[in-house]
Amino acid sequence: MSSRVFSTSIALLLFSLIFPPAFAATGEETVEDKPATESVTEKPAEEKSSASKPAAEKPADEKPAEKKEPTRKPETSKPETHKVARGPLVIQLSLEGVFEARRMHELVLRPETWSAFKVVEAAEHGDRVDKGQVVIRFETDDIDRALADLRRDVELNKLTFKVAELELKTLERLVPMNLAAVDRERRHTKEDLQFYLKTEGPLNRRTADVSIDLARQTLEYYREELAQLEKMYEADELTEETEEIVLRRARNAVARAEFMLERAEIFHERSIDVELPRREESVKESAERAVLESELNQAILPLRLEQVRVEFEKAKVACQRAEERLAKLESDRELMTLKAPAEGVVYYGRCVDGAWRRGSSAEGLRRSGSISANDVFMTIVEPRPLVVRASVVEKHLADLKRGLRGTATPGGFPEMKLPVRLDRIARIPDAGTKFDAVFQVTLDLDAESIMPGMTCKMDFTPYRQRRALTVPPKSVFTDEWDPQKRYVWLYREGAKPQRQPVVLGRQTDDKAEVIEGLEAGDEILTKAPEDDVKK
């Protein structure tokens, strides 16, 4: 066998071992499998000579040579792999934002007592106003009438308070005097009763007895005098006329004395039987009444004084409250004309996280409409400076650091690019599980059309690495015993894949940065080996 033929055979054998799919199922080499530069391989001379002999010329006892098939390894296909290389890794972030004014002045009615605010006139949405310019007027007829009534109530309460004050001062001096007078009256009545029972009653009875005795004695005296006169005139020689005068006078005196005796007897009986018992009863009742009245006054007069004190305090409080109500209503009266606190643009409603919302009160900003208290119905917006407000989902928090710069594209002006910078971001989420973020924006002269409430799209590049070592995210697996650990399957030809721990950095949808564990040129499996999956 020539050296050239032997070298060719060795090359074919090695080729069949390295690339087994190039052979047919029988193991024989096809024409297509041969190299293009060498379509037919020369056979050895002995094989040529034996092949050229006819079958009849061969010895009869010579057996045909057995054909040996070439030995080959089992067919195996190479698994899907990824070759680790360095390249650019860029993380892009887009956020929807709203332009918001830095300085906004909300107009809200916060009355003390008044509740009816009916619109007479109001500035239109979008009007530009100067500081101090009237932006809304309300009807004042009802509140002016209420103020007049309340002022009269205040004056009446003041008069009531003065009367109560004067009465209190008087009673504070008079009650002790009345208590002393009552006590003195009870004492005097008691003394009078004792005097009557011991002295006056018996004396009155004796007086009545003496009076009737005196009347009897007088009558007897006049009768005796008349009898003596009659005897005397019978014996003397006086003239008849003189005798008649004297006797008539004496008879008249006797008649009067008889009448006086009769009268004295009647009144004596009356006095003894009626007047003296009545008098005694009256004195006793007066003494008892004085005791009761004294006890009652001693209890009532201090209570009355305390009642007046309470009424005084009540009148004082009523007066103060009336004055407070008047002051509050006068303050509410000033709300009937509202002026712009600053120069700016009129917006109906209020700004909430950059978005403008019209409440029920904002809908009432028309003639004869009503505005509710404690509800922002209008906002005076200073159109410059502006910021951009956005809501950030939790997964973007790691990419948003204070000072991050980007560009904002207004929704109405797609050709405009405005520089933005993250100023602050909330530390806790809102009710919608998003985080409020505020961005500083630089506006040039071409951005005069940008107004609060307009929207924009902001683009940021929070991470950029020119030569990052990356792998497909699907080729990175999590340790089943320690979820914090990551690994890949390191592939080397002819060897069993091995687990290789890795430390990851930033990640996108199609790239995962490897910080530790791999080098450029390493080859890894894109999916776990079958035997590992079966486990």
Short mmCIF file of C-alpha atoms in Angstrom, two decimals:
data_model
loop_
_atom_site.label_atom_id
_atom_site.label_comp_id
_atom_site.label_asym_id
_atom_site.label_seq_id
_atom_site.Cartn_x
_atom_site.Cartn_y
_atom_site.Cartn_z
CA MET A 1 0.00 0.00 0.00
CA SER A 2 1.42 3.29 -1.01
CA SER A 3 1.90 6.03 1.58
CA ARG A 4 -0.52 8.29 -0.30
CA VAL A 5 -3.36 5.72 -0.08
CA PHE A 6 -2.66 5.07 3.59
CA SER A 7 -2.77 8.79 4.44
CA THR A 8 -6.06 9.14 2.63
CA SER A 9 -7.58 6.24 4.55
CA ILE A 10 -6.46 7.65 7.86
CA ALA A 11 -7.97 11.05 6.99
CA LEU A 12 -11.29 9.48 6.05
CA LEU A 13 -11.38 7.50 9.29
CA LEU A 14 -10.73 10.57 11.41
CA PHE A 15 -13.36 12.55 9.47
CA SER A 16 -15.96 9.83 10.08
CA LEU A 17 -15.22 9.84 13.80
CA ILE A 18 -15.49 13.62 14.19
CA PHE A 19 -18.55 14.09 11.98
CA PRO A 20 -20.65 10.92 12.25
CA PRO A 21 -23.73 12.36 10.48
CA ALA A 22 -21.68 12.42 7.26
CA PHE A 23 -22.01 8.63 7.02
CA ALA A 24 -25.03 6.66 5.81
CA ALA A 25 -27.04 4.25 7.97
CA THR A 26 -25.04 1.26 6.64
CA GLY A 27 -21.81 2.87 7.64
CA GLU A 28 -20.61 3.01 4.02
CA GLU A 29 -19.31 6.25 2.61
CA THR A 30 -21.36 7.93 -0.09
CA VAL A 31 -20.11 9.91 -2.96
CA GLU A 32 -21.60 13.08 -1.58
CA ASP A 33 -19.80 12.53 1.75
CA LYS A 34 -16.40 12.49 0.09
CA PRO A 35 -14.29 15.59 -0.24
CA ALA A 36 -14.97 17.60 -3.36
CA THR A 37 -11.30 17.50 -4.36
CA GLU A 38 -11.14 13.72 -4.18
CA SER A 39 -14.34 12.10 -5.50
CA VAL A 40 -12.96 8.48 -5.77
CA THR A 41 -10.35 6.90 -3.58
CA GLU A 42 -7.79 4.65 -5.23
CA LYS A 43 -7.85 1.03 -4.16
CA PRO A 44 -4.76 -1.03 -3.44
CA ALA A 45 -3.21 -2.96 -6.39
CA GLU A 46 -4.07 -6.31 -4.91
CA GLU A 47 -7.73 -5.37 -4.66
CA LYS A 48 -7.67 -4.13 -8.24
CA SER A 49 -6.21 -7.36 -9.57
CA SER A 50 -8.58 -9.57 -7.66
CA ALA A 51 -11.50 -7.55 -8.69
CA SER A 52 -10.51 -7.72 -12.32
CA LYS A 53 -10.38 -11.52 -12.35
CA PRO A 54 -13.51 -13.33 -13.51
CA ALA A 55 -15.31 -15.54 -11.01
CA ALA A 56 -14.52 -18.76 -12.92
CA GLU A 57 -10.78 -18.23 -12.58
CA LYS A 58 -10.94 -18.24 -8.79
CA PRO A 59 -10.13 -21.45 -6.96
CA ALA A 60 -13.13 -23.55 -6.14
CA ASP A 61 -12.18 -23.96 -2.54
CA GLU A 62 -11.41 -20.31 -2.00
CA LYS A 63 -14.03 -18.59 0.12
CA PRO A 64 -15.03 -15.03 -0.59
CA ALA A 65 -13.44 -12.53 1.76
CA GLU A 66 -15.74 -11.20 4.53
CA LYS A 67 -16.50 -7.52 4.32
CA LYS A 68 -15.71 -5.68 7.58
CA GLU A 69 -17.78 -2.67 8.54
CA PRO A 70 -15.88 0.31 10.03
CA THR A 71 -16.22 0.77 13.80
CA ARG A 72 -18.00 4.05 14.80
CA LYS A 73 -19.20 5.67 18.00
CA PRO A 74 -22.91 6.24 18.85
CA GLU A 75 -24.38 9.29 17.23
CA THR A 76 -24.69 12.32 19.62
CA SER A 77 -25.98 15.82 18.77
CA LYS A 78 -24.39 18.89 20.28
CA PRO A 79 -26.77 20.67 22.78
CA GLU A 80 -27.85 24.28 22.23
CA THR A 81 -25.20 26.53 23.71
CA HIS A 82 -24.33 30.21 24.02
CA LYS A 83 -20.84 31.58 23.79
CA VAL A 84 -20.19 34.21 26.43
CA ALA A 85 -18.94 37.49 24.99
CA ARG A 86 -18.62 41.11 25.95
CA GLY A 87 -20.81 43.76 24.43
CA PRO A 88 -22.94 46.84 25.18
CA LEU A 89 -25.67 46.61 27.83
CA VAL A 90 -28.10 49.53 27.87
CA ILE A 91 -31.18 49.81 30.10
CA GLN A 92 -33.84 52.16 28.80
CA LEU A 93 -36.72 53.49 30.90
CA SER A 94 -39.78 55.39 29.71
CA LEU A 95 -42.31 57.13 31.94
CA GLU A 96 -45.54 58.96 31.28
CA GLY A 97 -45.57 62.36 32.94
CA VAL A 98 -47.70 65.46 33.40
CA PHE A 99 -46.49 69.05 33.44
CA GLU A 100 -47.37 70.65 36.76
CA ALA A 101 -46.95 74.19 38.03
CA ARG A 102 -44.73 74.69 41.02
CA ARG A 103 -46.90 77.43 42.46
CA MET A 104 -50.67 76.95 42.55
CA HIS A 105 -53.18 78.80 44.69
CA GLU A 106 -56.32 76.84 45.46
CA LEU A 107 -59.54 78.76 46.05
CA VAL A 108 -61.77 77.06 48.57
CA LEU A 109 -64.59 78.44 50.69
CA ARG A 110 -64.12 77.78 54.38
CA PRO A 111 -66.99 79.73 55.98
CA GLU A 112 -67.58 79.87 59.70
CA THR A 113 -71.37 79.71 59.65
CA TRP A 114 -72.77 80.64 56.25
CA SER A 115 -73.52 77.89 53.75
CA ALA A 116 -75.33 79.46 50.77
CA PHE A 117 -72.93 80.69 48.07
CA LYS A 118 -74.79 81.47 44.84
CA VAL A 119 -72.61 82.65 41.96
CA VAL A 120 -73.24 86.05 40.40
CA GLU A 121 -70.18 86.07 38.14
CA ALA A 122 -66.96 84.07 37.83
CA ALA A 123 -63.78 84.13 35.73
CA GLU A 124 -63.70 81.61 32.89
CA HIS A 125 -61.49 78.55 32.79
CA GLY A 126 -58.21 79.58 31.13
CA ASP A 127 -58.53 83.31 31.86
CA ARG A 128 -55.35 85.14 32.77
CA VAL A 129 -55.83 87.27 35.89
CA ASP A 130 -53.73 89.77 37.81
CA LYS A 131 -53.08 89.68 41.51
CA GLY A 132 -56.02 91.25 43.37
CA GLN A 133 -58.40 90.88 40.44
CA VAL A 134 -61.90 89.69 41.35
CA VAL A 135 -62.40 86.13 40.13
CA ILE A 136 -65.81 85.34 41.63
CA ARG A 137 -68.74 87.17 43.22
CA PHE A 138 -71.62 85.69 45.23
CA GLU A 139 -75.07 87.02 46.10
CA THR A 140 -75.12 89.01 49.35
CA ASP A 141 -78.82 89.85 50.00
CA ASP A 142 -79.50 86.93 52.33
CA ILE A 143 -76.32 87.28 54.33
CA ASP A 144 -76.81 91.04 54.70
CA ARG A 145 -80.29 90.45 56.17
CA ALA A 146 -78.87 87.82 58.49
CA LEU A 147 -76.18 90.26 59.59
CA ALA A 148 -78.78 92.95 60.40
CA ASP A 149 -80.82 90.50 62.48
CA LEU A 150 -77.75 89.27 64.29
CA ARG A 151 -76.60 92.80 65.11
CA ARG A 152 -79.99 93.45 66.76
CA ASP A 153 -79.66 90.22 68.70
CA VAL A 154 -76.25 91.32 69.89
CA GLU A 155 -77.64 94.63 71.17
CA LEU A 156 -80.51 92.85 72.94
CA ASN A 157 -78.12 90.40 74.55
CA LYS A 158 -75.98 93.28 75.73
CA LEU A 159 -79.01 94.90 77.40
CA THR A 160 -80.04 91.60 78.98
CA PHE A 161 -76.53 91.19 80.26
CA LYS A 162 -76.50 94.66 81.81
CA VAL A 163 -79.85 94.03 83.54
CA ALA A 164 -78.61 90.72 84.90
CA GLU A 165 -75.41 92.35 86.05
CA LEU A 166 -77.28 95.11 87.87
CA GLU A 167 -79.71 92.66 89.46
CA LEU A 168 -76.86 90.48 90.62
CA LYS A 169 -75.01 93.37 92.20
CA THR A 170 -78.20 94.52 93.96
CA LEU A 171 -79.13 91.07 95.22
CA GLU A 172 -75.63 90.44 96.46
CA ARG A 173 -76.19 93.35 98.85
CA LEU A 174 -79.92 92.90 99.40
CA VAL A 175 -80.08 89.20 100.21
CA PRO A 176 -78.02 89.45 103.38
CA MET A 177 -80.16 92.41 104.47
CA ASN A 178 -83.38 90.49 103.72
CA LEU A 179 -82.14 87.48 105.63
CA ALA A 180 -81.36 89.69 108.61
CA ALA A 181 -84.79 91.37 108.34
CA VAL A 182 -86.53 88.01 108.20
CA ASP A 183 -84.66 86.81 111.22
CA ARG A 184 -85.44 90.02 113.02
CA GLU A 185 -89.15 89.80 112.11
CA ARG A 186 -89.33 86.27 113.41
CA ARG A 187 -87.71 87.33 116.63
CA HIS A 188 -90.06 90.30 117.04
CA THR A 189 -93.11 88.17 116.32
CA LYS A 190 -92.03 85.69 118.89
CA GLU A 191 -91.54 88.48 121.41
CA ASP A 192 -94.97 89.95 120.52
CA LEU A 193 -96.63 86.59 121.04
CA GLN A 194 -95.00 86.16 124.41
CA PHE A 195 -95.98 89.71 125.35
CA TYR A 196 -99.56 89.15 124.26
CA LEU A 197 -99.90 85.90 126.12
CA LYS A 198 -98.37 87.25 129.26
CA THR A 199 -99.44 90.90 129.28
CA GLU A 200 -101.55 92.25 126.45
CA GLY A 201 -104.18 89.52 126.41
CA PRO A 202 -104.90 89.64 130.13
CA LEU A 203 -104.73 93.45 130.05
CA ASN A 204 -107.26 93.61 127.23
CA ARG A 205 -109.60 91.39 129.19
CA ARG A 206 -109.21 93.57 132.28
CA THR A 207 -109.73 96.68 130.13
CA ALA A 208 -112.99 95.27 128.86
CA ASP A 209 -114.08 94.48 132.41
CA VAL A 210 -113.04 97.92 133.65
CA SER A 211 -114.83 99.60 130.76
CA ILE A 212 -118.15 98.00 131.59
CA ASP A 213 -117.63 98.68 135.35
CA LEU A 214 -116.93 102.30 134.54
CA ALA A 215 -120.07 102.51 132.43
CA ARG A 216 -122.10 101.06 135.31
CA GLN A 217 -120.52 103.43 137.80
CA THR A 218 -121.19 106.40 135.55
CA LEU A 219 -124.81 105.38 135.16
CA GLU A 220 -125.18 104.98 138.91
CA TYR A 221 -123.54 108.33 139.46
CA TYR A 222 -125.87 110.10 137.08
CA ARG A 223 -128.91 108.34 138.53
CA GLU A 224 -127.95 109.28 142.06
CA GLU A 225 -127.28 112.82 140.99
CA LEU A 226 -130.73 113.02 139.38
CA ALA A 227 -132.40 111.64 142.44
CA GLN A 228 -130.65 114.22 144.66
CA LEU A 229 -131.63 117.00 142.33
CA GLU A 230 -135.22 115.94 142.37
CA LYS A 231 -135.26 115.88 146.15
CA MET A 232 -133.51 119.18 146.36
CA TYR A 233 -135.85 120.91 143.98
CA GLU A 234 -138.85 119.69 145.81
CA ALA A 235 -137.70 121.42 149.01
CA ASP A 236 -136.19 124.66 147.69
CA GLU A 237 -138.00 127.64 146.29
CA LEU A 238 -136.16 127.97 142.95
CA THR A 239 -138.04 129.01 139.93
CA GLU A 240 -139.71 126.43 137.90
CA GLU A 241 -137.74 127.27 134.76
CA THR A 242 -134.36 126.75 136.38
CA GLU A 243 -135.51 123.54 137.91
CA GLU A 244 -136.69 122.26 134.59
CA ILE A 245 -133.32 122.97 132.90
CA VAL A 246 -131.28 121.27 135.57
CA LEU A 247 -133.51 118.27 135.77
CA ARG A 248 -133.64 117.90 132.03
CA ARG A 249 -129.86 118.00 131.86
CA ALA A 250 -129.61 115.40 134.60
CA ARG A 251 -132.16 113.17 132.91
CA ASN A 252 -130.26 113.43 129.65
CA ALA A 253 -127.01 112.46 131.35
CA VAL A 254 -128.71 109.45 132.87
CA ALA A 255 -130.05 108.50 129.46
CA ARG A 256 -126.59 108.75 127.93
CA ALA A 257 -125.05 106.76 130.73
CA GLU A 258 -127.70 104.09 130.25
CA PHE A 259 -126.82 103.96 126.55
CA MET A 260 -123.12 103.85 127.24
CA LEU A 261 -123.65 101.03 129.68
CA GLU A 262 -125.70 99.16 127.17
CA ARG A 263 -123.03 99.70 124.55
CA ALA A 264 -120.25 98.74 126.93
CA GLU A 265 -122.06 95.54 127.80
CA ILE A 266 -122.43 94.66 124.14
CA PHE A 267 -118.77 95.37 123.28
CA HIS A 268 -117.58 93.74 126.42
CA GLU A 269 -119.35 90.60 125.43
CA ARG A 270 -118.00 90.98 121.88
CA SER A 271 -114.49 91.58 123.09
CA ILE A 272 -114.51 88.68 125.54
CA ASP A 273 -116.18 86.18 123.25
CA VAL A 274 -114.81 87.18 119.80
CA GLU A 275 -112.18 89.87 119.51
CA LEU A 276 -109.83 88.74 122.22
CA PRO A 277 -109.81 85.09 121.02
CA ARG A 278 -109.35 86.28 117.46
CA ARG A 279 -106.56 88.57 118.47
CA GLU A 280 -104.84 85.79 120.31
CA GLU A 281 -105.27 83.46 117.34
CA SER A 282 -103.94 86.11 114.98
CA VAL A 283 -100.90 86.76 117.12
CA LYS A 284 -100.12 83.10 117.36
CA GLU A 285 -100.60 82.61 113.58
CA SER A 286 -98.40 85.63 112.86
CA ALA A 287 -95.70 84.21 115.04
CA GLU A 288 -95.92 80.80 113.32
CA ARG A 289 -96.04 82.43 109.87
CA ALA A 290 -93.00 84.50 110.70
CA VAL A 291 -91.10 81.36 111.63
CA LEU A 292 -92.07 79.62 108.40
CA GLU A 293 -91.34 82.64 106.24
CA SER A 294 -88.02 83.06 107.93
CA GLU A 295 -87.08 79.47 107.25
CA LEU A 296 -88.32 79.74 103.65
CA ASN A 297 -86.49 82.97 102.99
CA GLN A 298 -83.33 81.62 104.51
CA ALA A 299 -83.51 78.78 101.99
CA ILE A 300 -84.84 80.70 98.98
CA LEU A 301 -82.90 83.92 99.12
CA PRO A 302 -79.47 82.27 98.68
CA LEU A 303 -80.93 80.14 95.89
CA ARG A 304 -82.39 83.20 94.24
CA LEU A 305 -79.02 84.89 94.46
CA GLU A 306 -77.37 81.86 92.88
CA GLN A 307 -80.08 81.80 90.19
CA VAL A 308 -79.35 85.41 89.34
CA ARG A 309 -75.65 84.61 89.18
CA VAL A 310 -76.35 81.79 86.73
CA GLU A 311 -78.61 84.03 84.68
CA PHE A 312 -75.88 86.63 84.70
CA GLU A 313 -73.32 84.11 83.42
CA LYS A 314 -75.81 82.86 80.85
CA ALA A 315 -76.47 86.38 79.64
CA LYS A 316 -72.73 86.98 79.53
CA VAL A 317 -72.11 83.81 77.48
CA ALA A 318 -75.08 84.58 75.22
CA CYS A 319 -73.69 88.05 74.63
CA GLN A 320 -70.23 86.69 73.86
CA ARG A 321 -71.58 84.02 71.54
CA ALA A 322 -73.76 86.47 69.72
CA GLU A 323 -70.73 88.69 69.20
CA GLU A 324 -68.74 85.67 68.00
CA ARG A 325 -71.50 84.71 65.58
CA LEU A 326 -71.58 88.25 64.33
CA ALA A 327 -67.81 88.28 63.85
CA LYS A 328 -67.94 84.94 62.00
CA LEU A 329 -70.77 86.05 59.79
CA GLU A 330 -68.97 89.30 59.03
CA SER A 331 -65.94 87.19 58.10
CA ASP A 332 -68.14 85.03 55.86
CA ARG A 333 -69.45 88.21 54.28
CA GLU A 334 -65.95 88.96 53.05
CA LEU A 335 -65.97 85.64 51.15
CA MET A 336 -68.72 86.94 48.91
CA THR A 337 -66.03 88.58 46.76
CA LEU A 338 -62.86 86.58 46.11
CA LYS A 339 -59.75 88.01 44.50
CA ALA A 340 -56.81 86.32 42.82
CA PRO A 341 -53.97 85.80 45.35
CA ALA A 342 -51.38 85.94 42.54
CA GLU A 343 -51.01 86.55 38.84
CA GLY A 344 -51.73 83.45 36.81
CA VAL A 345 -54.20 81.37 34.84
CA VAL A 346 -57.64 80.30 36.06
CA TYR A 347 -58.13 76.55 36.23
CA TYR A 348 -61.46 75.09 37.32
CA GLY A 349 -61.05 72.36 39.94
CA ARG A 350 -57.84 71.27 41.62
CA CYS A 351 -54.60 69.55 40.66
CA VAL A 352 -54.11 66.04 42.08
CA ASP A 353 -50.75 64.44 41.23
CA GLY A 354 -50.52 66.56 38.11
CA ALA A 355 -54.02 65.71 36.85
CA TRP A 356 -56.81 68.27 36.95
CA ARG A 357 -60.06 67.20 38.56
CA ARG A 358 -63.29 69.12 38.64
CA GLY A 359 -65.36 68.51 41.72
CA SER A 360 -69.04 69.20 42.13
CA SER A 361 -68.29 72.78 43.12
CA ALA A 362 -66.38 73.46 39.90
CA GLU A 363 -69.50 72.46 37.99
CA GLY A 364 -71.36 75.26 39.79
CA LEU A 365 -69.15 78.02 38.39
CA ARG A 366 -71.91 79.56 36.35
CA ARG A 367 -74.43 82.30 37.02
CA SER A 368 -76.87 81.22 39.77
CA GLY A 369 -74.77 78.10 40.35
CA SER A 370 -73.90 77.04 43.90
CA ILE A 371 -70.48 76.41 45.42
CA SER A 372 -70.06 73.98 48.29
CA ALA A 373 -67.95 74.79 51.30
CA ASN A 374 -64.58 73.10 51.90
CA ASP A 375 -64.26 72.04 48.26
CA VAL A 376 -61.61 73.43 45.91
CA PHE A 377 -63.54 74.92 43.01
CA MET A 378 -60.84 77.03 41.33
CA THR A 379 -57.05 77.25 41.22
CA ILE A 380 -54.92 80.21 40.20
CA VAL A 381 -51.91 78.65 38.47
CA GLU A 382 -48.61 80.42 37.88
CA PRO A 383 -47.59 78.86 34.54
CA ARG A 384 -43.87 79.13 35.24
CA PRO A 385 -41.82 77.41 36.58
CA LEU A 386 -43.03 73.90 35.73
CA VAL A 387 -42.10 70.43 36.88
CA VAL A 388 -43.05 67.01 35.54
CA ARG A 389 -44.90 64.62 37.83
CA ALA A 390 -45.05 60.90 37.16
CA SER A 391 -46.18 57.67 38.84
CA VAL A 392 -43.50 55.00 39.04
CA VAL A 393 -44.12 51.28 39.43
CA GLU A 394 -42.10 49.46 42.03
CA LYS A 395 -39.86 47.54 39.61
CA HIS A 396 -38.32 50.81 38.34
CA LEU A 397 -37.30 52.14 41.77
CA ALA A 398 -33.77 50.71 41.50
CA ASP A 399 -33.21 52.61 38.25
CA LEU A 400 -34.45 55.97 39.51
CA LYS A 401 -31.84 57.79 41.53
CA ARG A 402 -32.01 61.44 42.41
CA GLY A 403 -30.28 63.49 39.75
CA LEU A 404 -31.02 61.01 36.92
CA ARG A 405 -31.22 62.95 33.68
CA GLY A 406 -33.31 62.32 30.59
CA THR A 407 -35.50 63.99 28.01
CA ALA A 408 -39.21 64.75 27.94
CA THR A 409 -41.26 64.76 24.76
CA PRO A 410 -44.54 66.75 25.09
CA GLY A 411 -47.53 64.85 23.79
CA GLY A 412 -48.63 67.75 21.61
CA PHE A 413 -45.16 68.59 20.29
CA PRO A 414 -43.33 65.35 19.42
CA GLU A 415 -40.43 67.22 17.82
CA MET A 416 -39.61 69.01 21.08
CA LYS A 417 -37.06 67.46 23.47
CA LEU A 418 -36.86 69.00 26.95
CA PRO A 419 -34.11 68.14 29.47
CA VAL A 420 -35.46 66.66 32.73
CA ARG A 421 -33.81 65.63 35.98
CA LEU A 422 -35.23 63.56 38.85
CA ASP A 423 -35.71 65.83 41.85
CA ARG A 424 -37.48 63.58 44.35
CA ILE A 425 -39.42 60.34 44.60
CA ALA A 426 -41.79 59.21 47.33
CA ARG A 427 -40.51 56.67 49.84
CA ILE A 428 -43.87 54.97 50.26
CA PRO A 429 -46.43 54.03 47.60
CA ASP A 430 -49.80 55.63 47.16
CA ALA A 431 -53.14 53.82 47.21
CA GLY A 432 -52.46 52.56 43.68
CA THR A 433 -49.14 50.92 44.74
CA LYS A 434 -47.22 53.49 42.70
CA PHE A 435 -44.59 55.97 43.78
CA ASP A 436 -44.97 59.69 43.12
CA ALA A 437 -41.94 61.26 41.42
CA VAL A 438 -41.16 64.88 40.53
CA PHE A 439 -38.73 65.89 37.78
CA GLN A 440 -37.17 69.27 37.14
CA VAL A 441 -37.64 70.37 33.53
CA THR A 442 -35.77 73.03 31.57
CA LEU A 443 -37.99 75.10 29.29
CA ASP A 444 -36.63 77.28 26.53
CA LEU A 445 -38.34 80.00 24.53
CA ASP A 446 -39.72 77.43 22.12
CA ALA A 447 -41.65 75.79 24.97
CA GLU A 448 -43.99 78.71 25.63
CA SER A 449 -46.93 76.54 24.52
CA ILE A 450 -46.36 74.04 27.31
CA MET A 451 -48.94 74.59 30.03
CA PRO A 452 -49.75 72.80 33.29
CA GLY A 453 -51.85 69.71 32.74
CA MET A 454 -50.22 68.73 29.43
CA THR A 455 -48.68 65.28 29.16
CA CYS A 456 -45.27 64.09 28.06
CA LYS A 457 -43.17 60.98 27.66
CA MET A 458 -39.82 60.85 29.47
CA ASP A 459 -36.94 58.65 28.34
CA PHE A 460 -33.99 57.74 30.56
CA THR A 461 -30.89 55.58 30.33
CA PRO A 462 -30.25 54.64 33.96
CA TYR A 463 -27.55 52.07 33.09
CA ARG A 464 -25.02 51.83 30.25
CA GLN A 465 -22.04 49.44 30.04
CA ARG A 466 -20.01 49.24 26.82
CA ARG A 467 -18.25 45.94 27.56
CA ALA A 468 -20.65 44.01 29.72
CA LEU A 469 -20.35 40.24 30.00
CA THR A 470 -23.87 39.03 29.27
CA VAL A 471 -25.77 35.78 28.86
CA PRO A 472 -29.38 35.02 27.93
CA PRO A 473 -31.62 35.22 31.02
CA LYS A 474 -33.07 31.79 30.22
CA SER A 475 -29.59 30.22 30.65
CA VAL A 476 -29.40 31.36 34.30
CA PHE A 477 -30.91 29.02 36.88
CA THR A 478 -31.78 29.32 40.58
CA ASP A 479 -30.36 26.99 43.19
CA GLU A 480 -33.19 24.82 44.51
CA TRP A 481 -31.74 24.91 48.02
CA ASP A 482 -30.80 28.58 48.12
CA PRO A 483 -32.95 30.96 46.03
CA GLN A 484 -30.32 33.65 46.46
CA LYS A 485 -27.77 31.72 44.45
CA ARG A 486 -27.61 31.63 40.64
CA TYR A 487 -25.70 29.27 38.32
CA VAL A 488 -25.21 28.32 34.68
CA TRP A 489 -24.27 25.05 32.97
CA LEU A 490 -20.70 25.38 31.73
CA TYR A 491 -20.16 23.37 28.55
CA ARG A 492 -16.88 21.88 27.33
CA GLU A 493 -16.75 19.52 24.35
CA GLY A 494 -16.30 15.92 25.34
CA ALA A 495 -16.99 16.64 29.02
CA LYS A 496 -20.10 16.53 31.13
CA PRO A 497 -21.73 19.98 31.69
CA GLN A 498 -20.86 21.43 35.05
CA ARG A 499 -22.72 23.84 37.29
CA GLN A 500 -20.97 27.17 37.48
CA PRO A 501 -22.10 29.70 40.21
CA VAL A 502 -22.46 33.23 38.91
CA VAL A 503 -23.17 36.66 40.34
CA LEU A 504 -25.55 38.73 38.24
CA GLY A 505 -25.70 42.46 37.73
CA ARG A 506 -28.30 44.37 35.72
CA GLN A 507 -30.74 42.58 33.46
CA THR A 508 -32.96 43.30 30.49
CA ASP A 509 -35.50 41.10 28.73
CA ASP A 510 -32.79 39.49 26.55
CA LYS A 511 -29.56 40.05 28.47
CA ALA A 512 -28.33 39.31 31.97
CA GLU A 513 -25.06 40.84 33.11
CA VAL A 514 -22.57 38.47 34.78
CA ILE A 515 -20.33 40.11 37.36
CA GLU A 516 -18.53 37.01 38.60
CA GLY A 517 -18.26 33.36 37.55
CA LEU A 518 -17.70 33.51 33.76
CA GLU A 519 -15.19 34.83 31.28
CA ALA A 520 -15.47 35.87 27.68
CA GLY A 521 -15.29 32.81 25.45
CA ASP A 522 -16.95 30.44 27.90
CA GLU A 523 -19.69 28.31 26.44
CA ILE A 524 -22.84 27.61 28.44
CA LEU A 525 -26.02 25.65 27.88
CA THR A 526 -29.16 27.61 27.11
CA LYS A 527 -31.25 25.02 28.97
CA ALA A 528 -30.59 22.53 31.73
CA PRO A 529 -29.31 19.05 30.75
CA GLU A 530 -31.93 16.34 30.41
CA ASP A 531 -30.55 14.27 33.27
CA ASP A 532 -30.72 17.34 35.55
CA VAL A 533 -34.30 18.04 34.47
CA LYS A 534 -35.29 14.43 35.22
CA LYS A 535 -33.86 14.75 38.70
#
